[in-house]
CSV table of C-alpha atoms in Angstrom, one decimal:
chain,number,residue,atom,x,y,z
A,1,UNK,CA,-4.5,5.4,0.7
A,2,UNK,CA,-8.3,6.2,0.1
A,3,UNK,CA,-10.0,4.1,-2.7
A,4,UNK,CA,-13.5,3.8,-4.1
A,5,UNK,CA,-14.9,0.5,-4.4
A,6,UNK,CA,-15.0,-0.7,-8.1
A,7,UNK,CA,-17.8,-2.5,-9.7
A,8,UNK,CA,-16.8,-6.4,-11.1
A,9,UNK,CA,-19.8,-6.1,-13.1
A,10,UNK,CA,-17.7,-4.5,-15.4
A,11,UNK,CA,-15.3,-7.4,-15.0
A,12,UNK,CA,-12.0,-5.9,-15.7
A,13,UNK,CA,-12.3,-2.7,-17.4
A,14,UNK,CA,-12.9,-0.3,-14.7
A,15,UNK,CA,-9.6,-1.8,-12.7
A,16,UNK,CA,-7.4,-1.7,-15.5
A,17,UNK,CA,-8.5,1.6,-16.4
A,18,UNK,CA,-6.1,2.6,-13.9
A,19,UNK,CA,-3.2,1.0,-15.3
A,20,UNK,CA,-4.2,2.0,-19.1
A,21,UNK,CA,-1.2,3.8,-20.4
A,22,UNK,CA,-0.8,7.1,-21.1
A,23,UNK,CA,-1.8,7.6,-24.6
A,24,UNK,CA,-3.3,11.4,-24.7
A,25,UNK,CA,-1.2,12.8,-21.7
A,26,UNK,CA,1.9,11.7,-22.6
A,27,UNK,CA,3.3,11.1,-25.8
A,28,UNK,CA,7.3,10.9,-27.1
A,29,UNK,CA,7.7,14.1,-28.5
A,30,UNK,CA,9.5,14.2,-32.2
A,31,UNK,CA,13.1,15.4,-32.9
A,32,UNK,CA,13.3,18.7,-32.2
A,33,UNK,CA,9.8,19.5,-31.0
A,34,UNK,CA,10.7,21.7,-28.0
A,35,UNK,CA,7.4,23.0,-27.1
A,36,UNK,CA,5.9,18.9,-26.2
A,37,UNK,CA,7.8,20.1,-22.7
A,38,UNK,CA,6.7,22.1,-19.7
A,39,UNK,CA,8.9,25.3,-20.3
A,40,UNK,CA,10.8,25.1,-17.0
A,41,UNK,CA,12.2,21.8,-15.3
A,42,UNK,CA,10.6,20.3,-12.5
A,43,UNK,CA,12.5,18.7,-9.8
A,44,UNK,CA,10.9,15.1,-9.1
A,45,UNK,CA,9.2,14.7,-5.4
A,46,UNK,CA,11.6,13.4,-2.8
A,47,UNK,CA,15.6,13.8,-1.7
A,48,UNK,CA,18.4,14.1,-4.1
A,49,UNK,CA,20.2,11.0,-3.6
A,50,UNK,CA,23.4,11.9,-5.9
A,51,UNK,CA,24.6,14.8,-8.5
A,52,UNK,CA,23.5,12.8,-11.3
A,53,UNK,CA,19.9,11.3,-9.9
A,54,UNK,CA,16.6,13.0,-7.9
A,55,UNK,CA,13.9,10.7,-6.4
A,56,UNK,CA,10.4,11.2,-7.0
A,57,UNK,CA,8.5,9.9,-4.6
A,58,UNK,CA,4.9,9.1,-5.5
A,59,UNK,CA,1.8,7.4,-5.0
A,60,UNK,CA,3.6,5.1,-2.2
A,61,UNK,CA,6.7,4.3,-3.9
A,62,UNK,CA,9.5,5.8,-5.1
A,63,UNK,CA,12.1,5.3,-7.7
A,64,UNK,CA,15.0,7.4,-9.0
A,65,UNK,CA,15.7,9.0,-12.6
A,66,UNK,CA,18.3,11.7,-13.8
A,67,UNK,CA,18.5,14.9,-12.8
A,68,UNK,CA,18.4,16.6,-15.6
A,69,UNK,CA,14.8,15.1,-17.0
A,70,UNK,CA,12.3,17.2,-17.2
A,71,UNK,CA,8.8,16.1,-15.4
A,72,UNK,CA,5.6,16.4,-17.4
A,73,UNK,CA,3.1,18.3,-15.7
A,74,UNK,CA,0.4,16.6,-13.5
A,75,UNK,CA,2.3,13.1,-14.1
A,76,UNK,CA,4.8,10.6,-12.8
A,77,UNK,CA,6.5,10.7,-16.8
A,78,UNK,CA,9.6,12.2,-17.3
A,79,UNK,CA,11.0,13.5,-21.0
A,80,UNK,CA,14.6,12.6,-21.4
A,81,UNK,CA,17.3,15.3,-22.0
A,82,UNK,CA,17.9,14.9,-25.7
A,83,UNK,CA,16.3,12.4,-26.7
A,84,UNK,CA,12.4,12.0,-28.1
A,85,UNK,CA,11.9,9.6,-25.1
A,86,UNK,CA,9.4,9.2,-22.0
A,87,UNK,CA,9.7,7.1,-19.3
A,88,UNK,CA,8.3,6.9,-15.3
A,89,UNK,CA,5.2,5.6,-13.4
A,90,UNK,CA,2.5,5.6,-15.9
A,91,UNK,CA,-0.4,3.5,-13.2
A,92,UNK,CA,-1.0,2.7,-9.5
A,93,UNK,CA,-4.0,0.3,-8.8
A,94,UNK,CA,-4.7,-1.9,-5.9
A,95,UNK,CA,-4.2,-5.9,-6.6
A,96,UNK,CA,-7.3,-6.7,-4.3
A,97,UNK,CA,-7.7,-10.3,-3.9
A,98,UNK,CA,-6.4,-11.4,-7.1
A,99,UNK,CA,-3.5,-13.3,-7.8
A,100,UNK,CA,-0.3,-11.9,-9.6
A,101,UNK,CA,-0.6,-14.0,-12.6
A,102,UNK,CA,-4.6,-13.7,-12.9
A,103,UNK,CA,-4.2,-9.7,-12.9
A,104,UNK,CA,-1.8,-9.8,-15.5
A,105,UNK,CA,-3.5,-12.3,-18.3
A,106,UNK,CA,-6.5,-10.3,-17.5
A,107,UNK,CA,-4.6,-7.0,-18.7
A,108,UNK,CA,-3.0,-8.6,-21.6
A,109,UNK,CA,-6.1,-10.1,-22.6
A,110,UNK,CA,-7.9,-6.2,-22.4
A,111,UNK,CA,-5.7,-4.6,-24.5
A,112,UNK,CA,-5.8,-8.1,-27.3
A,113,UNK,CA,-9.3,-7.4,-27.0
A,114,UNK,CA,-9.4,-3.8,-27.3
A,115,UNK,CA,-6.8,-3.8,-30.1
A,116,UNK,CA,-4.8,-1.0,-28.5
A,117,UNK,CA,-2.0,-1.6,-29.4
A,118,UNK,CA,-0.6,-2.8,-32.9
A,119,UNK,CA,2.2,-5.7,-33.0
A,120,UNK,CA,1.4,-6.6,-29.0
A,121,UNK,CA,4.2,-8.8,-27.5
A,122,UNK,CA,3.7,-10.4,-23.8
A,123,UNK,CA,5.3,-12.3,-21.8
A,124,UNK,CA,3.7,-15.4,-21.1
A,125,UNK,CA,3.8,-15.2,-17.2
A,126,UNK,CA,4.4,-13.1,-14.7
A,127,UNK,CA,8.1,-14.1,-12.9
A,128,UNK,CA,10.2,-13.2,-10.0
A,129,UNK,CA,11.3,-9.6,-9.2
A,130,UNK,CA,13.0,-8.1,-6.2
A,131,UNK,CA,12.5,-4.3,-5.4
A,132,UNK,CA,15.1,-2.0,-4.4
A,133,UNK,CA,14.5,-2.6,-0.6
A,134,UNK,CA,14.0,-6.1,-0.8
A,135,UNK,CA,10.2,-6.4,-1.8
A,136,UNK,CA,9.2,-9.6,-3.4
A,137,UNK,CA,7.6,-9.0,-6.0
A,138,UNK,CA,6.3,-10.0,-9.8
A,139,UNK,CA,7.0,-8.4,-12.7
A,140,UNK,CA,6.6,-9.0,-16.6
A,141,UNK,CA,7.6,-7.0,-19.9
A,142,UNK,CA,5.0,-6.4,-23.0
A,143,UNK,CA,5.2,-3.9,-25.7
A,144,UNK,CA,3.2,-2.3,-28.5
A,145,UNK,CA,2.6,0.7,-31.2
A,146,UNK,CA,0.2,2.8,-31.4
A,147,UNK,CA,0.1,6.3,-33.5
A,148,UNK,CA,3.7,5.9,-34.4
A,149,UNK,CA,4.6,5.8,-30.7
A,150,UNK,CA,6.3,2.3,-29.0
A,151,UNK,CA,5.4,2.0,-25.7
A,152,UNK,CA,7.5,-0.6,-23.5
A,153,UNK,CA,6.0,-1.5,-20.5
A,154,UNK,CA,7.0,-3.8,-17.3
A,155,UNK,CA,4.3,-4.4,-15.0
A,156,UNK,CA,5.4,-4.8,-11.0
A,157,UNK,CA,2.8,-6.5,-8.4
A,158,UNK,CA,3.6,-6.0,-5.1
A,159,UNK,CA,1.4,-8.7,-3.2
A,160,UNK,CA,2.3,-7.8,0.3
A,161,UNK,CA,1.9,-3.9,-0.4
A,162,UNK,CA,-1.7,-4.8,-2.6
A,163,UNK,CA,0.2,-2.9,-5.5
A,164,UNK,CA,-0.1,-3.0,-8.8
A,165,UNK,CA,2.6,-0.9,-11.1
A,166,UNK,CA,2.8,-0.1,-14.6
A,167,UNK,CA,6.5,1.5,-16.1
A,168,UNK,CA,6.9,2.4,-19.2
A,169,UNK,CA,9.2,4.2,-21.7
A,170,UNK,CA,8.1,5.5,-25.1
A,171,UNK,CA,9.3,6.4,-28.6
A,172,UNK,CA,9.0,7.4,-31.9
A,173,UNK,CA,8.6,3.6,-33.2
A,174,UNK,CA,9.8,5.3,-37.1
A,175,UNK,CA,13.0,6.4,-35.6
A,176,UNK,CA,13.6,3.9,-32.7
A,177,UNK,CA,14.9,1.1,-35.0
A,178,UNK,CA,16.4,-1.4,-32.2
A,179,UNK,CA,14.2,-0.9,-28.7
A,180,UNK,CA,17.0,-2.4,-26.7
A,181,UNK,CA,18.0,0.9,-25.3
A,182,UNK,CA,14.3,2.1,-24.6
A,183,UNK,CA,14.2,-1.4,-22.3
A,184,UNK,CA,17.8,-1.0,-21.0
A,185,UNK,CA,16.8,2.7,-19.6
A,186,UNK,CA,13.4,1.5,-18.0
A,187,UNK,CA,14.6,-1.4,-16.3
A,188,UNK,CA,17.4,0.8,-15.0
A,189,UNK,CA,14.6,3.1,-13.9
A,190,UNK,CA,12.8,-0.1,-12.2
A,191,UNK,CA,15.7,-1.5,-10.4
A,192,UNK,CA,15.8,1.9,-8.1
A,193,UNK,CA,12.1,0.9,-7.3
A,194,UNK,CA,11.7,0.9,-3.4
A,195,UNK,CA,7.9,1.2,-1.5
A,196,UNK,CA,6.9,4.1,1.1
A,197,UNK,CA,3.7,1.9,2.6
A,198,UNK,CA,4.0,0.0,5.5
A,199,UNK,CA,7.5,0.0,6.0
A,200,UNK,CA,7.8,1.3,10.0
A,201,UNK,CA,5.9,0.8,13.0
A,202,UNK,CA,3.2,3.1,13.7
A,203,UNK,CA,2.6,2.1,17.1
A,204,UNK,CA,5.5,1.5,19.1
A,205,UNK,CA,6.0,4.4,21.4
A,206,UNK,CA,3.2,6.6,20.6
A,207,UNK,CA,0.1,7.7,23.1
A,208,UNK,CA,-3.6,6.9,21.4
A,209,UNK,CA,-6.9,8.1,22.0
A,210,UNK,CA,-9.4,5.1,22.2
A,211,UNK,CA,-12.9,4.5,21.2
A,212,UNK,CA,-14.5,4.4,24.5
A,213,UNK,CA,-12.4,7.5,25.3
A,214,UNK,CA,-10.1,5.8,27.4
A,215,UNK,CA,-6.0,6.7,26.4
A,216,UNK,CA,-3.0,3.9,26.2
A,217,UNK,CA,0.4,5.1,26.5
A,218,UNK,CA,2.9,2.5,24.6
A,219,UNK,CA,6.4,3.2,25.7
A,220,UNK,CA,9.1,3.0,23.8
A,221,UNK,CA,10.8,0.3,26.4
A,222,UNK,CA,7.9,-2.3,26.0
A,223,UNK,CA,5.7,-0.9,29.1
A,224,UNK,CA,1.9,0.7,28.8
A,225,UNK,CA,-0.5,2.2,30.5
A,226,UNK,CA,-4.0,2.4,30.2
A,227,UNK,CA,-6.2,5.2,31.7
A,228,UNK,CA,-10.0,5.5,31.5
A,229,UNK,CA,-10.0,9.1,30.2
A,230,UNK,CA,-7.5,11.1,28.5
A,231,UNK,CA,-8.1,13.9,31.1
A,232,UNK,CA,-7.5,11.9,34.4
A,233,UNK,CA,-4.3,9.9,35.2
A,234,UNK,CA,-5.5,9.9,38.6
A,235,UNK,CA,-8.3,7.0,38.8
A,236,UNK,CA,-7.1,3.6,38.7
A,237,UNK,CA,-5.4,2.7,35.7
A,238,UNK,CA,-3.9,-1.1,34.1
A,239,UNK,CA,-0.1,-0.9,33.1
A,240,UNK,CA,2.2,-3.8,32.0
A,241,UNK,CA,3.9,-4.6,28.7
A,242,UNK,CA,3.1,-5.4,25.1
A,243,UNK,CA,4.3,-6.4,21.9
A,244,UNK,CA,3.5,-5.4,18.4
A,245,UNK,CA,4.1,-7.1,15.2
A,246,UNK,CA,3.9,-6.1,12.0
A,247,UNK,CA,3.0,-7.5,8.6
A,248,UNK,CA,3.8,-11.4,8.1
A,249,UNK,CA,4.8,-11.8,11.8
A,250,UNK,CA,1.9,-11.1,12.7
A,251,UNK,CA,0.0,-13.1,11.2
A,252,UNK,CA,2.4,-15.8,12.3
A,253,UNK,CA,1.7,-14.3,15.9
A,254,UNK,CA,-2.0,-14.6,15.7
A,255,UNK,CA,-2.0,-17.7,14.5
A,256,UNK,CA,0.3,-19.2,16.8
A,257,UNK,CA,-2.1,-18.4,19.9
A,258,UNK,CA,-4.2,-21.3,19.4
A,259,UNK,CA,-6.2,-20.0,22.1
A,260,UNK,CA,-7.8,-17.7,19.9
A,261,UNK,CA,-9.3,-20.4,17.5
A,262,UNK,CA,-7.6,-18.4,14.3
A,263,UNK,CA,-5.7,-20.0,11.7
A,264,UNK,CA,-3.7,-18.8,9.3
A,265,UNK,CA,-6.1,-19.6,6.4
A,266,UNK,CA,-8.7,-17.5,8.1
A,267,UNK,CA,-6.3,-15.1,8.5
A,268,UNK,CA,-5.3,-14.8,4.7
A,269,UNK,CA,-8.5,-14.8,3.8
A,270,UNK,CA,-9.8,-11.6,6.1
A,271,UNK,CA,-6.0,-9.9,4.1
A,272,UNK,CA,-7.7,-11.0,0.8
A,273,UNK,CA,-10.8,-9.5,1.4
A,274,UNK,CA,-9.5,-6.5,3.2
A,275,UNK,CA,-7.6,-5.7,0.5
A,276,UNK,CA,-10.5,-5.1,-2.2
A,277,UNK,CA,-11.2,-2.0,0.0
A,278,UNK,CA,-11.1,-1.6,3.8
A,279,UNK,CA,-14.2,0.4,5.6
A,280,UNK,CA,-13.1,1.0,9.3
A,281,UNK,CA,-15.6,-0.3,12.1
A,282,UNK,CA,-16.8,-3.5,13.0
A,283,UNK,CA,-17.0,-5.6,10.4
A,284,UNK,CA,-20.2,-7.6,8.8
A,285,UNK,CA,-20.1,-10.7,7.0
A,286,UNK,CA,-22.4,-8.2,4.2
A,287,UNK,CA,-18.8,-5.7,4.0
A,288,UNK,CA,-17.3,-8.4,1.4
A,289,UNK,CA,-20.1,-8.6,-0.8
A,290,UNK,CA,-19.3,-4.9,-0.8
A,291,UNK,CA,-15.3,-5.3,-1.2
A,292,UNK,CA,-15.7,-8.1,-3.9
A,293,UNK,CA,-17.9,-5.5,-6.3
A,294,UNK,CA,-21.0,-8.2,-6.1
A,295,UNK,CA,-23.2,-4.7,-4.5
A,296,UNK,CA,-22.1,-1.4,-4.9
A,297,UNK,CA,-22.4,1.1,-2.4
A,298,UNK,CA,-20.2,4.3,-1.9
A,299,UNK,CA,-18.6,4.4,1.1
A,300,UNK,CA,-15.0,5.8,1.5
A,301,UNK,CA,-13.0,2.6,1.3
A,302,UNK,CA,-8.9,2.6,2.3
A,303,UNK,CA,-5.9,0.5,0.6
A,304,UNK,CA,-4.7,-1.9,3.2
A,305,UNK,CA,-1.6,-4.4,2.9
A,306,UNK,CA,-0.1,-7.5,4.6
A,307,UNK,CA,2.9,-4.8,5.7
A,308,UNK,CA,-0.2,-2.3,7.6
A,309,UNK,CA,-1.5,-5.1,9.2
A,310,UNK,CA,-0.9,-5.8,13.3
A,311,UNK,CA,-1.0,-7.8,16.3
A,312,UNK,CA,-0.7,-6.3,19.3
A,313,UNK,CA,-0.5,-8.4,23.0
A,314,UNK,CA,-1.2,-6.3,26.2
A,315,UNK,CA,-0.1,-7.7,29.4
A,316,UNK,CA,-2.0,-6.8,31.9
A,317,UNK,CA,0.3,-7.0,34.9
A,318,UNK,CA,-1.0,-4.7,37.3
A,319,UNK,CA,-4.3,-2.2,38.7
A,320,UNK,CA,-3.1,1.0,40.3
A,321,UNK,CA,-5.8,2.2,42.1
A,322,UNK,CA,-3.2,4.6,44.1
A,323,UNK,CA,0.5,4.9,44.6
A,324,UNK,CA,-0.6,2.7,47.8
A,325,UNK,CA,-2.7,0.2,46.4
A,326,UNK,CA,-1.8,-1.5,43.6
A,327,UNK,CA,-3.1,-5.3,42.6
A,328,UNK,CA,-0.9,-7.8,40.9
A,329,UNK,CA,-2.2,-9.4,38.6
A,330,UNK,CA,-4.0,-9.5,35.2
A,331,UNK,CA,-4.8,-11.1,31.9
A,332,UNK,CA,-3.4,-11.0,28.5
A,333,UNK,CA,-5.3,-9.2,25.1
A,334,UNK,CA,-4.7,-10.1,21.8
A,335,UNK,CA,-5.5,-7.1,19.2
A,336,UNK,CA,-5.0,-7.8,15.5
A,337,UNK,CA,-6.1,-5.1,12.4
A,338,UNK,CA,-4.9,-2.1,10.1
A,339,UNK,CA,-3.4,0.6,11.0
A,340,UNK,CA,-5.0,3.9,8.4
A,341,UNK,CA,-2.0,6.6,8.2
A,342,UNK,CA,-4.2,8.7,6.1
A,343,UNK,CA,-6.6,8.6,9.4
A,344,UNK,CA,-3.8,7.9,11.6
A,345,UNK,CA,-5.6,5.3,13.4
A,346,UNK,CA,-5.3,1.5,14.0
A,347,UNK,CA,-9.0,-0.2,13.4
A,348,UNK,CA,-8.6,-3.6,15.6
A,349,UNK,CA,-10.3,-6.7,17.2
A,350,UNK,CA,-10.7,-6.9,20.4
A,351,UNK,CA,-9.8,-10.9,20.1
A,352,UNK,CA,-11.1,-11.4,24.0
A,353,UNK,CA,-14.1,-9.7,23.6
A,354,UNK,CA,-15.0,-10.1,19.9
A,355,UNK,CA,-15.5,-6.0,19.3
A,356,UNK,CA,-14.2,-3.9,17.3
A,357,UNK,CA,-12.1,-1.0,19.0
A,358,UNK,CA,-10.0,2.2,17.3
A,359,UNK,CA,-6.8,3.9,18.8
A,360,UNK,CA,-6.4,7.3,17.3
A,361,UNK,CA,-2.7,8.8,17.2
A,362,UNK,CA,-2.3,11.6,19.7
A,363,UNK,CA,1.2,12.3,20.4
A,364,UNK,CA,4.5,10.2,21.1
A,365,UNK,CA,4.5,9.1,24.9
A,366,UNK,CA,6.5,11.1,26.8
């Protein structure tokens, strides 16, 4: 997921700019008023899981509603079949470094401060939350008016997918009298919640094109190959086996080779940093100045998560220089980094050598 690096000189306006509801896009329409919908129904991105529900599948998640809502163009709201109601994904916005709780007082505190929103009622804290698929997460309600319209919203942080999510349902706050049903609909809407980042191995079977131009073949079984160019299997070439892990295994992997000097702490804190806004290539200690908003430059940034991040161990078992002559033998390379679907490349360490290296999807090994 591509992302431009925001400024913290504007503390937390420009982040929670993302997240600001809805107000001229979407608004509940009144009793009656037909023409506040797009003419025509339009089916919600993603498989139809049941007669009564579709998916729609946005943004990196996906959650379910009913089938016969009607989607309002160029959002992720949906207007209710006979009701003056909205509801559906109303903001998407990185959590960055930041801590559940600290990203939520800071958003209550905008909108105090803004006076958006009449008769404003938070929770005080953020609290537990599981996601469809079993994501831990955090999540809190708050609600408000404004222009006649009650908005009810339940923020979702996703720590391990560095996502923040804003849900919301709206009404005619004249004719709503008792929001209960406004909350029951959107926290049904909520508990069908599932994520669609970082949830499968990218590199597990699959042939990649590497910096130096060299290819490595990962086989399904466990086994590699390494050649020095793409267009000759013939010169000598390493094979062995490896292992990949993924997310918060790998982190325990990397830290668990205390051979390597890195500690989990160290390890958090490159996630932390990473997650403000990623810029493939080798790293400088300058880059989280960058990521943290402290200078502002305006290179393409990407979202990365604790569930895109990897290890990867290649055992070097053998040199084949010929079918004839082949030499036992070898050492061990620890990689760890993101993988960037949107590039469809893994940006890693080289932990041996200290440099930074980039395998490029090419195909599934044969």
């Amino acid at each position: 997921m591509k992302k431009r690096v925001i400024s913290l000189e504007n503390g937390w306006t420009v982040l929670l700019a993302i997240l600001m509801l809805c107000l001229s896009a979407c608004g509940a329409p009144a009793d009656g008023d037909t023409d506040s919908a797009p003419p025509e129904n339009e089916p919600a991105a993603g498989q139809q899981e049941d007669a009564a529900c579709i998916t729609c599948s946005t943004q990196g998640v996906s959650f379910q509603v009913p089938a016969d809502w009607t989607r309002a163009e160029g959002t992720d709201l949906f207007f209710a079949t006979g009701r003056p109601e909205v509801y559906g994904l109303n903001g998407v916005s990185p959590l960055g470094s930041y801590t559940p709780q600290e990203f939520y007082e800071a958003l209550v505190s905008h909108y105090e401060d803004t006076n958006q929103f009449s008769d404003l009622q938070a929770a005080e804290s953020v609290s537990a939350w599981r996601s469809a698929d079993g994501v831990d997460c955090y999540a809190a309600d708050f609600s408000g008016c404004q222009d006649s319209i009650l908005y009810c919203s339940k923020l979702m942080i996703a720590p391990q997918k560095n996502l923040v999510l804003t849900f919301c349902g709206q009404a005619d706050a004249e004719t709503v009298g008792d929001p209960t049903p406004v909350w029951d609909q959107l926290n049904e809407l909520c508990e069908s919640l599932t994520f669609e980042i970082g949830t499968r191995d990218e590199l597990t079977g699959n042939t990649f094109l590497c910096g130096d131009g060299s290819q490595l073949c990962l086989g399904e079984g466990g086994d590699f190959r390494w050649y020095q160019s793409a267009e000759d299997h013939e010169h000598p070439y390493y094979e062995g086996v490896y292992e990949v892990c993924r997310g918060q295994a790998a982190m325990d992997k990397a830290a668990s080779m205390t051979e390597y000097g890195l500690t989990m702490e160290e390890l958090e804190q490159v996630l932390s940093a990473s997650m403000n806004g990623y810029i493939p290539g080798e790293s400088r200690p300058i880059d989280y100045l960058y990521a943290t908003g402290e200078l502002v430059d305006d290179r393409e940034r990407y979202q990365v998560c604790l569930d895109t991040f990897y290890a990867v161990i290649l055992h070097n078992q053998r040199l084949v220089t010929s079918p004839e002559e082949v030499r036992e033998g070898g050492n061990s390379t620890l990689y760890i980094g993101f993988y960037l679907p949107e590039l469809g490349m893994a940006d890693l360490t080289n932990c041996n050598a200290g440099s930074n290296t980039q395998w490029t999807f090419q195909e599934k090994t044969a």
